mmCIF file of C-alpha atoms in Angstrom:
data_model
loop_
_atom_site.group_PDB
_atom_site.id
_atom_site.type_symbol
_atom_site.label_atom_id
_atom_site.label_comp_id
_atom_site.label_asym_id
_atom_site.label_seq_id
_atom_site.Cartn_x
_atom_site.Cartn_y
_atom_site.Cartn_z
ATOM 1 C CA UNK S 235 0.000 0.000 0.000
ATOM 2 C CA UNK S 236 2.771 2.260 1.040
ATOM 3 C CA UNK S 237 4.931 1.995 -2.127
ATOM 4 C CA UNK S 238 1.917 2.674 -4.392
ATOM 5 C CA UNK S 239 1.195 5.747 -2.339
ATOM 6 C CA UNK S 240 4.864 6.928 -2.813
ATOM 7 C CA UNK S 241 4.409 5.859 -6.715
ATOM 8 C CA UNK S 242 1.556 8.461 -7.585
ATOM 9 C CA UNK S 243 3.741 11.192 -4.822
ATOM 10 C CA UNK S 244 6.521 11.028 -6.930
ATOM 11 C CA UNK S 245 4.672 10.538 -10.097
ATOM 12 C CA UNK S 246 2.126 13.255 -10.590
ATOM 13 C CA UNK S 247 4.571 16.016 -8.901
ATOM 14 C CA UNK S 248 7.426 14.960 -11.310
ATOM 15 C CA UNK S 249 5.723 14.198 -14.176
ATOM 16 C CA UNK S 250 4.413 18.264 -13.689
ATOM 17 C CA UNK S 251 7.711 19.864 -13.592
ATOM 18 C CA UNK S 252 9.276 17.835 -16.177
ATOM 19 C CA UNK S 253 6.448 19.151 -19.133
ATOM 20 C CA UNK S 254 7.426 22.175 -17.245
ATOM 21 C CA UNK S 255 11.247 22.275 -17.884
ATOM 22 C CA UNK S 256 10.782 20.791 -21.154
ATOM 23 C CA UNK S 257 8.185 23.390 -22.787
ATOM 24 C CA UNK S 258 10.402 26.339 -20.974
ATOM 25 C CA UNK S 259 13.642 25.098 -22.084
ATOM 26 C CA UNK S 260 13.052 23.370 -25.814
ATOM 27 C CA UNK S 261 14.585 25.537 -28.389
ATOM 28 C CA UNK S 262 11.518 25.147 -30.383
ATOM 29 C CA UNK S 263 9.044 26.393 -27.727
ATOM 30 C CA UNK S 264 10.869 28.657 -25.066
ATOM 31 C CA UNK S 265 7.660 29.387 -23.034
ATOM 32 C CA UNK S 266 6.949 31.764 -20.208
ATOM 33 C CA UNK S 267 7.089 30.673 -16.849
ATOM 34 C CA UNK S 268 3.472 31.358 -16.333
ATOM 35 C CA UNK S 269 2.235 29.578 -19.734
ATOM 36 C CA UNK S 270 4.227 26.408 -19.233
ATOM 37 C CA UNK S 271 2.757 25.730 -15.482
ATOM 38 C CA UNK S 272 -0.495 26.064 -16.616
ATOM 39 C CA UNK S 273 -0.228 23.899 -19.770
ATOM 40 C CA UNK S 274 1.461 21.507 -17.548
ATOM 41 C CA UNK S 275 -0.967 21.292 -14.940
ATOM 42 C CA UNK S 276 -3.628 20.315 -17.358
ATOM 43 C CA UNK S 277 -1.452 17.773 -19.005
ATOM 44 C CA UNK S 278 -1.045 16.041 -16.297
ATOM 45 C CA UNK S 279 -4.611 16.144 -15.082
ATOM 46 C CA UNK S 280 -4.911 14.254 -18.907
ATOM 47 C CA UNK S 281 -2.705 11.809 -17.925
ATOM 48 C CA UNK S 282 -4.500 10.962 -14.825
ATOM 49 C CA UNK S 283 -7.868 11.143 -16.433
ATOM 50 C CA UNK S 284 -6.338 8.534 -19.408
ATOM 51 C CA UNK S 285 -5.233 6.124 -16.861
ATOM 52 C CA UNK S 286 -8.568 6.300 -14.454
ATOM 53 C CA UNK S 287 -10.808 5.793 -17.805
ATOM 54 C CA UNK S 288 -8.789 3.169 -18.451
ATOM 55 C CA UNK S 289 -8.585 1.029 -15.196
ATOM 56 C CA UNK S 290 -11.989 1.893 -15.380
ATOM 57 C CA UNK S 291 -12.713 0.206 -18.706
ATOM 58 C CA UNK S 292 -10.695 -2.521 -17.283
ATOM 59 C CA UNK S 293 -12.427 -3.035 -14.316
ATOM 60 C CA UNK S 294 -15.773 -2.302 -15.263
ATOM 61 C CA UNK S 295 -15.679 -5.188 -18.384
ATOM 62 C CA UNK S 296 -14.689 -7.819 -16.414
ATOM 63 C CA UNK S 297 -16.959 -7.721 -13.718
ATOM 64 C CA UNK S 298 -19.929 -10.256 -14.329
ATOM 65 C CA UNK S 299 -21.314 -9.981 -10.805
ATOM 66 C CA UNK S 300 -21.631 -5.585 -10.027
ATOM 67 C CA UNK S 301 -21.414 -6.625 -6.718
ATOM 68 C CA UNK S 302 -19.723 -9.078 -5.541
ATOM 69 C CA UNK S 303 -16.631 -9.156 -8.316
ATOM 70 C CA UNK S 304 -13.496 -7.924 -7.274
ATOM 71 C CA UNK S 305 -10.299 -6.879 -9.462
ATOM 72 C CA UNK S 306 -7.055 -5.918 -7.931
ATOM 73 C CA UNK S 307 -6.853 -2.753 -10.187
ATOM 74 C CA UNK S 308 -9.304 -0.956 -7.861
ATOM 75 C CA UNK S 309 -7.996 -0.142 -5.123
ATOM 76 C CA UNK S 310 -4.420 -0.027 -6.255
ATOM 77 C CA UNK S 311 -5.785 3.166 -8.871
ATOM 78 C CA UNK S 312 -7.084 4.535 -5.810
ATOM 79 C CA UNK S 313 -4.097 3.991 -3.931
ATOM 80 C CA UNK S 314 -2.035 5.153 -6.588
ATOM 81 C CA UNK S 315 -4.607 8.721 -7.538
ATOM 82 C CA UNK S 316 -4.755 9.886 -4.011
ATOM 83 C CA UNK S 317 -1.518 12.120 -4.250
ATOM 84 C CA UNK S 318 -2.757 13.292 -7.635
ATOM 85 C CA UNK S 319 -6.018 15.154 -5.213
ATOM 86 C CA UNK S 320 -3.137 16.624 -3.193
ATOM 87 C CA UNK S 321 -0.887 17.771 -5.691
ATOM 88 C CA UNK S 322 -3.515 19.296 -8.243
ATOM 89 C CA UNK S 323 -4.840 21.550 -5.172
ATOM 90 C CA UNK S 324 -1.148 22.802 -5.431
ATOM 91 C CA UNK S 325 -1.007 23.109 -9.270
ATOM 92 C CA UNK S 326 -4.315 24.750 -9.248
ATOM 93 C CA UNK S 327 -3.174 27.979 -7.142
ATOM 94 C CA UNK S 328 -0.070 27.919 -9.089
ATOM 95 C CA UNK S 329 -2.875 28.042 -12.691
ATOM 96 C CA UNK S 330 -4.334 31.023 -10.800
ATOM 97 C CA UNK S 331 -1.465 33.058 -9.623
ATOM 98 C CA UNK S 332 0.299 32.908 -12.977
ATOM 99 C CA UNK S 333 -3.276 33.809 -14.167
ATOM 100 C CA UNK S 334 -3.438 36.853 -11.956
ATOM 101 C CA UNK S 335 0.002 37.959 -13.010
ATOM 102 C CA UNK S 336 -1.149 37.725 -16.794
ATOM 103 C CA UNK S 337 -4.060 40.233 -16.056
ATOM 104 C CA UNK S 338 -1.345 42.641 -14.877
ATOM 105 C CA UNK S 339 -1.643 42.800 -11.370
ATOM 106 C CA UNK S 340 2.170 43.262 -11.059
ATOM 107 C CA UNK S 341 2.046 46.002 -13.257
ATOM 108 C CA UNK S 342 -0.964 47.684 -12.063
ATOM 109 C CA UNK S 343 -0.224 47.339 -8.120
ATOM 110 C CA UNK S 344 3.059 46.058 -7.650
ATOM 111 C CA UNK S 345 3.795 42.605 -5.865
ATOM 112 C CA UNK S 346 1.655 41.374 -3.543
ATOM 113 C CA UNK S 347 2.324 39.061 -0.568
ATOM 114 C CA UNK S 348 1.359 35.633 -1.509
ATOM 115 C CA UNK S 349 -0.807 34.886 1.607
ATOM 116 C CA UNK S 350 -3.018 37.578 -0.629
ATOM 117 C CA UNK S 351 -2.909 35.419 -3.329
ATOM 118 C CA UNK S 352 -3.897 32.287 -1.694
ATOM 119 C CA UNK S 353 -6.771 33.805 0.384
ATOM 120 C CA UNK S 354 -7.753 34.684 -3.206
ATOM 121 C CA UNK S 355 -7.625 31.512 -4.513
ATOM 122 C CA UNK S 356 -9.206 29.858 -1.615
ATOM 123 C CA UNK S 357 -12.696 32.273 -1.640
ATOM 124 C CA UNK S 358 -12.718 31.927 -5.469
ATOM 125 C CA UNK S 359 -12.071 28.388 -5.763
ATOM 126 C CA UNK S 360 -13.629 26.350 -2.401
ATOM 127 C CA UNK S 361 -15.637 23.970 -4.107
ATOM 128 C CA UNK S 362 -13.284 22.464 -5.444
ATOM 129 C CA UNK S 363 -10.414 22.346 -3.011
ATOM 130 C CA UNK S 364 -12.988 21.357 -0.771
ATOM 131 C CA UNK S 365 -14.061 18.865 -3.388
ATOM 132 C CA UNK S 366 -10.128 17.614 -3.266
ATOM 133 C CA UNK S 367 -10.139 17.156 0.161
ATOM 134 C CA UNK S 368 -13.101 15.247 0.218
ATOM 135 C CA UNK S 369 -11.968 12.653 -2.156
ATOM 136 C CA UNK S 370 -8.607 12.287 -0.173
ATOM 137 C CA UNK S 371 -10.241 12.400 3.635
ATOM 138 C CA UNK S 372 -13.099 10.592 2.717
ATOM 139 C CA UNK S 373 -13.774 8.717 -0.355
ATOM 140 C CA UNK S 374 -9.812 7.092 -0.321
ATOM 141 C CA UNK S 375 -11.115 5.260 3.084
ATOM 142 C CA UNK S 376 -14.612 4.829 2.021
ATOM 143 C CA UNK S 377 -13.026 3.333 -1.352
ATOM 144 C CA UNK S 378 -10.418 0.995 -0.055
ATOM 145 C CA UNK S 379 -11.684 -0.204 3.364
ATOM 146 C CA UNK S 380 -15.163 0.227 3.968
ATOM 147 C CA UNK S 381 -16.804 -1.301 0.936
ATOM 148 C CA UNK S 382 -14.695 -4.810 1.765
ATOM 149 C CA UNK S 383 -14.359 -5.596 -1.670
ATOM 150 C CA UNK S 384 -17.636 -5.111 -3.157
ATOM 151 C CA UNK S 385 -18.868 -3.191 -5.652
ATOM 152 C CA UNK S 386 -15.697 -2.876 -7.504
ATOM 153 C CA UNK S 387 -17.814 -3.079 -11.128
ATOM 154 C CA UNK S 388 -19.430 0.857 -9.765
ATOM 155 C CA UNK S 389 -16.021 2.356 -8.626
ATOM 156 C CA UNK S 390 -14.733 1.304 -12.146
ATOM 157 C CA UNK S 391 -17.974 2.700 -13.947
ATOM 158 C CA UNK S 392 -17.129 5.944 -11.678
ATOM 159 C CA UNK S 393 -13.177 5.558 -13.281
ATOM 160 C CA UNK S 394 -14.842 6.418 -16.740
ATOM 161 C CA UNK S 395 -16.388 9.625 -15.756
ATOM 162 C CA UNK S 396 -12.941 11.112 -16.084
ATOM 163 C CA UNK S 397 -12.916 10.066 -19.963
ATOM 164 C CA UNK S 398 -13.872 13.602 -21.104
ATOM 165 C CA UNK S 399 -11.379 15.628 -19.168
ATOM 166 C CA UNK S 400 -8.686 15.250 -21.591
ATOM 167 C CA UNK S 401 -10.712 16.882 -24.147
ATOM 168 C CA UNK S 402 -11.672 19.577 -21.570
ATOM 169 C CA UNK S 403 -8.400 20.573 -20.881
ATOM 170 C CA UNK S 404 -7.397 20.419 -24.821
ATOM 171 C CA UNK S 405 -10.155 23.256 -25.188
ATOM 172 C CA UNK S 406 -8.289 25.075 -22.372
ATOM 173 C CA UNK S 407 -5.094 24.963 -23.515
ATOM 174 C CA UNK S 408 -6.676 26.290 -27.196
ATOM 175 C CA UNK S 409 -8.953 28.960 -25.452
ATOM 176 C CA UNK S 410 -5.761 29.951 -23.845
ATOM 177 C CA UNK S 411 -4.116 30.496 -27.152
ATOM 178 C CA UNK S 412 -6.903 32.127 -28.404
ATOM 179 C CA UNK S 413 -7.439 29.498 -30.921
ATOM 180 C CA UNK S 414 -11.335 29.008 -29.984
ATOM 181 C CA UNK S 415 -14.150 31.002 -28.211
ATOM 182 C CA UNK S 416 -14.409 29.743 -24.297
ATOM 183 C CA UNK S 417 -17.303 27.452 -23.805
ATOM 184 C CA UNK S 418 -19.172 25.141 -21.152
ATOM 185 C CA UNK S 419 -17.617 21.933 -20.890
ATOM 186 C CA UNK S 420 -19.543 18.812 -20.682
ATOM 187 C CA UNK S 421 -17.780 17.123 -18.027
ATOM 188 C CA UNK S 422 -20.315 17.678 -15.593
ATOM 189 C CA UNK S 423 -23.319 16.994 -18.054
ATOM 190 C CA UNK S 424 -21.661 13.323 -18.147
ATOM 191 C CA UNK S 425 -20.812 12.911 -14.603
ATOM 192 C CA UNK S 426 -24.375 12.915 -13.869
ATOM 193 C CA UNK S 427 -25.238 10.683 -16.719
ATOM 194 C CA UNK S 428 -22.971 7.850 -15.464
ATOM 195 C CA UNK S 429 -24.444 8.345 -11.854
ATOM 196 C CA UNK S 430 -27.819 7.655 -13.463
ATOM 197 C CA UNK S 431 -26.414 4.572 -15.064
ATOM 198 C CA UNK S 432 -24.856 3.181 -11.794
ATOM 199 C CA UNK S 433 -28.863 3.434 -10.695
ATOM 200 C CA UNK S 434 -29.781 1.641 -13.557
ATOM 201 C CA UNK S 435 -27.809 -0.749 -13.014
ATOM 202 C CA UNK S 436 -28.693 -2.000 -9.117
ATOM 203 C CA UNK S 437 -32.410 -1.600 -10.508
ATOM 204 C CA UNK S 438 -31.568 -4.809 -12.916
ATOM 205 C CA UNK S 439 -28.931 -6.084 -9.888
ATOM 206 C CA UNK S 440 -32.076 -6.085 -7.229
ATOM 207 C CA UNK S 441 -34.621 -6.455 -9.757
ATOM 208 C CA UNK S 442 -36.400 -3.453 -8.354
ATOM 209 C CA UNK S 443 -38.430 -0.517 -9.632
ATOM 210 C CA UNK S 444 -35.581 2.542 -10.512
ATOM 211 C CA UNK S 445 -37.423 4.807 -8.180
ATOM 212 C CA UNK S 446 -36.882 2.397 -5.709
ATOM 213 C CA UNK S 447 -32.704 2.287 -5.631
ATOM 214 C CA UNK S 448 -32.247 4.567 -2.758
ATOM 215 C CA UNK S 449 -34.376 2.890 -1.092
ATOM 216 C CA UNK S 450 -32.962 -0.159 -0.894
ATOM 217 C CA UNK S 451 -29.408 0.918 -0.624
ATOM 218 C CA UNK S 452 -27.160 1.744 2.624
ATOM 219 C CA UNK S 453 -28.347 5.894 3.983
ATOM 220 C CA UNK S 454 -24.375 5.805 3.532
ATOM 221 C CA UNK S 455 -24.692 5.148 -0.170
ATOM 222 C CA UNK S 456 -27.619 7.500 -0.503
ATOM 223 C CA UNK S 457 -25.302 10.380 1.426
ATOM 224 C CA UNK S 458 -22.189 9.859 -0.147
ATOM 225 C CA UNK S 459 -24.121 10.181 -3.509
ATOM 226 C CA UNK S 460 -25.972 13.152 -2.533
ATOM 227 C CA UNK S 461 -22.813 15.293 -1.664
ATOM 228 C CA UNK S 462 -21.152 14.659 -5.052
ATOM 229 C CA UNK S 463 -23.871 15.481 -6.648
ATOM 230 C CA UNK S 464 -24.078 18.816 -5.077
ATOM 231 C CA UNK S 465 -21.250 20.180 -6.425
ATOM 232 C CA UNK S 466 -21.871 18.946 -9.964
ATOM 233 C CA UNK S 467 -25.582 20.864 -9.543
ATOM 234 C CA UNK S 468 -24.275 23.799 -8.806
ATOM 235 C CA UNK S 469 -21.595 24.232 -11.603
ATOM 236 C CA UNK S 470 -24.221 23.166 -13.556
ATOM 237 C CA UNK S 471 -26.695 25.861 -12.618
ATOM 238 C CA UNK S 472 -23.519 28.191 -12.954
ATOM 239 C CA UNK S 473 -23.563 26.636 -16.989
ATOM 240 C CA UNK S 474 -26.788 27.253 -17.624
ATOM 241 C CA UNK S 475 -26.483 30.758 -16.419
ATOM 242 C CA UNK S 476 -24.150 31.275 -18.264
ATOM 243 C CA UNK S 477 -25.819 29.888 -21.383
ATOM 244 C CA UNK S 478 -29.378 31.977 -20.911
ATOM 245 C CA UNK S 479 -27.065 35.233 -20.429
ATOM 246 C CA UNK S 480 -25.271 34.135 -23.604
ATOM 247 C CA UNK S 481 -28.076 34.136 -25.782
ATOM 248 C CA UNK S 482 -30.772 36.755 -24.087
ATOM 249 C CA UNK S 483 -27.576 39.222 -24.532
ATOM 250 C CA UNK S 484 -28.964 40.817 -20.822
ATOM 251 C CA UNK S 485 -27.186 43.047 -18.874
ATOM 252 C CA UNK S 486 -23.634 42.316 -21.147
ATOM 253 C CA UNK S 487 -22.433 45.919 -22.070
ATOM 254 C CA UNK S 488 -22.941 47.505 -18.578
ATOM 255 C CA UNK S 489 -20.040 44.980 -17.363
ATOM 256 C CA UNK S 490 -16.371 46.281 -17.146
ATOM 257 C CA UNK S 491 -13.307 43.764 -17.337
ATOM 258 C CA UNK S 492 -12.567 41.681 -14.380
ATOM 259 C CA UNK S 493 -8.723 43.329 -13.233
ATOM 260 C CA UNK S 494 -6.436 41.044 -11.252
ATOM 261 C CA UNK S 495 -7.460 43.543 -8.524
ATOM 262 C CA UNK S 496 -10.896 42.077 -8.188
ATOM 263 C CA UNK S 497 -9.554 39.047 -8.085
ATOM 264 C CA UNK S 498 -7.254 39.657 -4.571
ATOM 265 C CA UNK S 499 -9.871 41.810 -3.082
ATOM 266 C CA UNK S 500 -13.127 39.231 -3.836
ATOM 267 C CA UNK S 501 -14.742 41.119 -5.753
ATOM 268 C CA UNK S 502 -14.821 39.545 -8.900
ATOM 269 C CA UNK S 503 -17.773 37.043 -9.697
ATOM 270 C CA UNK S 504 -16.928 33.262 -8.636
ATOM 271 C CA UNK S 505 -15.573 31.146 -11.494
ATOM 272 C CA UNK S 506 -15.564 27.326 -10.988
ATOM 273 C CA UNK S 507 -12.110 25.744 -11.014
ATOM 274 C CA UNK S 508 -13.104 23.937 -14.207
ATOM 275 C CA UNK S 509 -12.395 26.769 -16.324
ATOM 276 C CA UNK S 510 -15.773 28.052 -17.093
ATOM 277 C CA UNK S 511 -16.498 31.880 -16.322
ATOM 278 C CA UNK S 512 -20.154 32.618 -17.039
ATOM 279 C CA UNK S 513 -18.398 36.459 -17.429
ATOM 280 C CA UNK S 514 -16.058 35.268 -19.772
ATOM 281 C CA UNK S 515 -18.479 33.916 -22.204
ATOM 282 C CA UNK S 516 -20.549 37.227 -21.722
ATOM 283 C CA UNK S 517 -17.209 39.147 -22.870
ATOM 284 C CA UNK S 518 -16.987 36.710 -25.810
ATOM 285 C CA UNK S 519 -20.622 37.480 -27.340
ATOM 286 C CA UNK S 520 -20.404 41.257 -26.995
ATOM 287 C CA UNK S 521 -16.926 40.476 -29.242
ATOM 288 C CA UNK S 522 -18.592 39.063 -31.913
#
């Protein structure tokens, strides 16, 4: 257990600052500081999402029995992707200092302590650290010794939700460039449809009514579902927002740029680590 733990502590970390040295330092490329941690830090969240989807896949195929099967890949992926939580809570303050440095925050106010910074980071981005920390404090022991070996077909099933994030954080890296408009990403929209299939799924298991899967599963089931859904509601809600502003065009030219300034002092709106800024897309109609 201990040496796959070290494996992913030493893997995720070093497998960041190597695409970091290499895109700063090839002659061909020579980027910025700032550029090459974030394209980094989403290449190796693609890395981790390829090899979840794929243990996944693995898992998920060669379970006959969604119960009762067990396959060792489980819980050594889990083993293995805990550090990955810890690190990309790291990496994703290091995104969004570089981020407020781009908007000219130096410039405009000269440096600020980086205690600022992270206070920053931690009011604009809670959700998801707090989603991070959740999935390290809780779901790793849930995962690996509370279920006792069951239910390994669902935690693989769960493994494939990450099969979109790749292509999420290709559109990032090409919205960054300015290569494509910045849009809603459908990682969440898919999230939820998985969950739905897991339900489908102990309906045929228990040969049960659909309506009737909560009730027939452990409250623990029913509350561990319930807050990972919550999240995934909300950026949802935040998407669709986002969407109905985008089209109804309402209340788009009265908005000034967001300054690196609003950013420290909390008062720019909240932006979902995922990358989608309902104000951002409202910026990108009134362009066009």
């Amino acid at each position: 257990m201990l040496t796959i733990l070290a494996a992913g502590s030493v893997f995720f970390p070093g497998l960041f600052v190597l695409s970091k040295q290499c895109l700063k330092h090839i002659p061909a490329l020579r980027w910025s500081e700032g550029d090459a941690v974030i394209v980094s830090a989403r290449l190796v969240s693609s890395v981790q999402a390829i090899m979840a989807s794929s243990a996944g896949y693995i898992i998920a195929s060669s379970c006959d029995d969604i119960v009762e099967d067990q396959h060792w890949l489980t819980s050594a992926y889990i083993l293995f992707a805990v550090p990955y939580f810890v690190y990309d809570i790291y990496a994703m303050f290091m995104c969004y200092w570089y981020k407020l440095r781009i908007k000219g925050h130096e410039a405009d106010s000269g440096a600020k302590p980086l205690g600022a910074a992270l206070t920053s980071y931690l009011r604009r981005e809670f959700l998801m650290v707090l989603h991070h920390i959740v999935m390290v404090t809780v779901c790793f022991p849930v995962s690996v010794f509370w279920r006792q070996g069951k239910g390994d077909y669902f935690q693989g099933v769960m493994f494939l939700a990450e099969v979109s994030t790749p292509w999420v954080c290709l559109g990032k890296i090409l919205i960054q460039d300015e290569l494509i408009p910045e849009a809603a990403p459908r990682r969440r929209r898919q999230r939820r449809g998985i969950r739905s299939e897991l339900l489908v799924q102990l309906s045929r298991y228990a040969s049960i009514p659909l309506h009737m899967v909560p009730f027939n599963v452990p409250w623990q089931v029913n509350l561990g579902a319930a807050m990972l859904m919550a999240p995934q509601v909300y950026w949802f809600s935040l998407i669709c927002r986002g969407a109905m502003r985008l089209f109804t065009g309402s209340s788009r030219s009265r908005r000034r740029p967001i300054t690196a300034k609003d950013e420290l002092d909390g008062q720019a709106p909240f932006q979902p680590a995922n990358g989608y800024s309902t104000h951002a897309t409202e910026q990108n109609s009134d362009s066009h």
